[in-house]
XYZ file of C-alpha atoms in Angstrom:
231
model
C 154.745 66.107 -139.642
C 155.333 69.050 -136.418
C 152.170 70.316 -134.901
C 152.371 73.853 -134.483
C 152.817 74.784 -130.813
C 150.144 72.217 -129.656
C 152.222 68.469 -129.403
C 151.981 66.619 -126.509
C 153.327 63.132 -124.332
C 151.834 59.956 -122.992
C 153.150 56.368 -121.261
C 149.884 54.497 -120.516
C 149.297 52.194 -117.814
C 149.114 48.520 -118.067
C 146.721 46.478 -116.065
C 147.768 43.690 -115.254
C 144.838 40.144 -114.533
C 145.884 37.242 -113.419
C 147.393 35.457 -116.437
C 148.253 37.966 -118.208
C 148.767 42.027 -119.202
C 146.392 43.502 -120.484
C 146.593 47.603 -121.677
C 143.332 49.357 -120.340
C 141.327 52.177 -122.874
C 143.802 55.374 -122.879
C 142.350 58.129 -121.320
C 140.676 60.838 -124.596
C 143.700 63.600 -125.349
C 141.725 66.569 -124.780
C 141.948 70.123 -126.309
C 142.607 73.304 -123.839
C 144.160 76.627 -125.160
C 146.539 75.928 -127.551
C 148.295 72.051 -125.823
C 147.277 68.932 -126.136
C 146.593 67.483 -122.188
C 145.374 64.081 -121.090
C 141.449 63.176 -119.544
C 142.051 61.083 -117.216
C 144.879 63.375 -114.769
C 144.886 66.725 -116.260
C 148.935 66.480 -117.152
C 149.826 68.114 -121.088
C 150.852 65.405 -123.778
C 153.321 65.494 -125.513
C 153.257 64.159 -129.381
C 156.657 61.043 -130.635
C 154.659 60.775 -133.898
C 155.480 58.419 -136.846
C 153.633 58.036 -140.032
C 152.905 55.248 -140.352
C 151.487 53.984 -143.836
C 153.048 51.533 -146.775
C 153.234 54.182 -149.121
C 154.428 57.475 -149.387
C 151.430 58.971 -151.867
C 150.241 62.226 -151.122
C 146.366 61.319 -150.341
C 145.157 64.489 -152.756
C 147.509 62.947 -155.708
C 144.430 60.117 -156.452
C 146.836 57.150 -155.587
C 145.965 54.227 -153.538
C 146.957 53.637 -150.363
C 147.052 50.280 -148.116
C 145.199 50.634 -145.627
C 147.379 49.907 -142.152
C 144.808 49.546 -139.578
C 143.033 47.135 -141.097
C 146.339 44.054 -141.659
C 146.126 43.306 -137.911
C 149.440 40.677 -139.153
C 151.174 43.911 -140.479
C 150.262 46.163 -137.542
C 152.039 44.062 -134.748
C 154.355 43.678 -135.633
C 155.673 47.158 -136.884
C 154.583 47.865 -133.237
C 157.558 46.873 -131.064
C 159.502 48.882 -133.636
C 157.162 52.788 -133.420
C 158.096 51.303 -129.169
C 162.074 51.114 -129.768
C 161.281 54.605 -131.227
C 159.200 55.831 -128.316
C 155.575 55.961 -130.476
C 153.038 57.832 -128.088
C 150.775 58.931 -131.998
C 150.967 57.453 -135.577
C 149.026 59.210 -138.481
C 147.543 57.325 -140.741
C 146.671 58.802 -144.096
C 143.731 56.993 -145.331
C 141.111 54.800 -143.841
C 139.173 51.651 -145.797
C 135.994 52.097 -143.479
C 134.531 48.422 -145.135
C 136.924 46.887 -143.370
C 137.716 45.780 -139.728
C 139.912 47.659 -138.161
C 139.653 46.603 -134.246
C 142.505 43.995 -133.659
C 145.523 46.711 -135.171
C 143.252 49.999 -132.928
C 143.297 46.921 -130.126
C 146.699 46.090 -129.827
C 147.803 50.124 -130.383
C 145.995 51.251 -127.281
C 148.019 48.186 -125.624
C 150.893 49.595 -126.604
C 150.099 53.219 -125.017
C 149.986 54.457 -129.013
C 147.459 57.187 -130.229
C 146.682 57.750 -133.594
C 145.273 60.911 -136.001
C 143.493 59.799 -139.321
C 142.792 62.181 -142.155
C 139.238 61.955 -142.940
C 140.263 62.064 -146.848
C 141.032 59.710 -148.989
C 142.327 59.267 -152.749
C 139.586 59.938 -154.757
C 137.915 61.273 -151.940
C 139.384 64.728 -150.888
C 138.991 68.770 -151.710
C 140.284 69.077 -155.427
C 142.864 72.165 -155.575
C 142.697 72.790 -158.190
C 138.495 72.591 -158.655
C 138.313 72.611 -154.969
C 134.936 71.084 -154.115
C 132.771 70.614 -150.191
C 129.973 68.072 -151.656
C 127.053 66.056 -149.311
C 129.428 62.341 -150.537
C 132.643 63.693 -149.980
C 130.713 64.780 -146.333
C 129.389 61.665 -145.802
C 132.946 60.280 -147.005
C 134.794 62.421 -143.036
C 130.865 60.968 -141.617
C 132.006 57.394 -142.092
C 135.536 57.501 -141.136
C 134.137 59.384 -138.198
C 131.528 56.472 -137.406
C 133.534 53.910 -137.451
C 136.378 55.474 -135.052
C 134.643 57.712 -132.637
C 134.643 54.583 -130.117
C 137.736 55.027 -129.637
C 139.719 56.142 -127.112
C 143.384 56.398 -128.845
C 141.606 58.570 -132.310
C 143.207 61.407 -130.832
C 142.277 63.836 -133.668
C 141.294 63.803 -137.394
C 143.354 65.566 -140.542
C 140.336 67.057 -142.273
C 142.759 67.917 -145.493
C 145.735 67.023 -146.042
C 147.906 69.802 -147.947
C 144.686 70.804 -150.576
C 146.767 74.467 -150.952
C 150.487 74.350 -151.326
C 151.384 77.295 -153.259
C 149.787 80.851 -153.689
C 147.737 80.215 -155.889
C 145.543 77.831 -154.439
C 144.806 79.018 -151.947
C 140.828 79.375 -152.197
C 140.733 76.080 -151.963
C 141.822 76.005 -148.081
C 137.779 77.749 -147.919
C 136.633 74.655 -148.459
C 138.751 72.569 -145.975
C 137.091 74.842 -143.806
C 133.798 74.590 -144.413
C 134.772 70.543 -143.599
C 136.376 71.435 -140.234
C 133.079 73.402 -139.772
C 130.842 70.529 -140.502
C 132.130 67.633 -139.100
C 132.908 69.123 -135.796
C 129.384 70.246 -135.768
C 128.524 66.343 -136.553
C 130.701 65.395 -134.080
C 128.251 66.876 -131.606
C 125.292 66.169 -133.398
C 125.717 62.269 -133.030
C 127.668 63.454 -128.834
C 130.629 61.552 -129.589
C 133.477 62.221 -127.568
C 134.879 65.811 -128.524
C 137.951 64.483 -130.763
C 139.241 67.282 -132.592
C 139.657 67.694 -136.053
C 142.456 69.876 -137.438
C 144.770 70.524 -140.739
C 148.207 69.640 -142.567
C 149.186 72.370 -144.283
C 152.457 72.100 -146.183
C 155.334 74.469 -145.589
C 155.339 76.893 -148.740
C 157.745 79.685 -147.933
C 154.516 82.362 -149.435
C 151.665 81.045 -147.198
C 153.373 79.716 -144.212
C 152.471 82.168 -142.021
C 148.827 83.583 -143.536
C 147.349 79.875 -143.929
C 148.428 78.943 -140.157
C 146.472 82.419 -139.297
C 143.387 81.433 -142.176
C 143.265 78.079 -140.130
C 142.960 79.984 -136.429
C 140.460 82.471 -137.019
C 137.342 81.912 -136.565
C 135.360 80.761 -133.656
C 135.614 77.749 -131.441
C 132.851 75.754 -133.909
C 134.357 76.001 -136.986
C 138.343 76.755 -136.958
C 141.018 74.401 -136.524
C 141.846 72.697 -133.515
C 145.376 71.788 -133.630
C 147.301 72.380 -137.431
C 149.855 69.913 -139.207
C 152.728 71.569 -140.603
C 154.460 68.965 -143.436
C 157.481 69.687 -143.263
């Protein structure tokens, strides 16, 4: 995943107590202009990211995807490898909101790793062939926000992944933009901290520039806060 000129860097501060070393909560990441910054000291944050999922199915394809944040044993097993890669962000393509994620989120925090979570899931996403933005789908998005808003190491949410993937289905992007707008408003209404909401696109030669322009246009309450490109 390459983020269009919004990329950013990080080392977590480790706080030692008398028995063991425990990481403090990572500072939230904020967007100012078109860059990410640490909220505690204003220094710029550069992503060094890994797509972290147990399979590679496309969320919009309807296949089942395991939730890596709900498997604490695998999470703790993998973190040392992520650290060897100097990773400071992982992207999670789908989460199961009926499961507990606290142990893995805590372990990632302690390792200095932030999370970008997709709001959609298999069979709970905007369908490019027949796009709609429904109350049921919005409830799914809200449930993910509610589950993860408390974690300071949640860097942001993706409101869609390659929903429009060529020039024949660009109309589906209007529904993703509605999802971005409503999710951002929901975060405000719930008085959560300001968590960025973005979109992840494919790299189609016919649409790459116009898609980026479309998601970047409009008022701040409706445009994507950040824009990813799957290369």
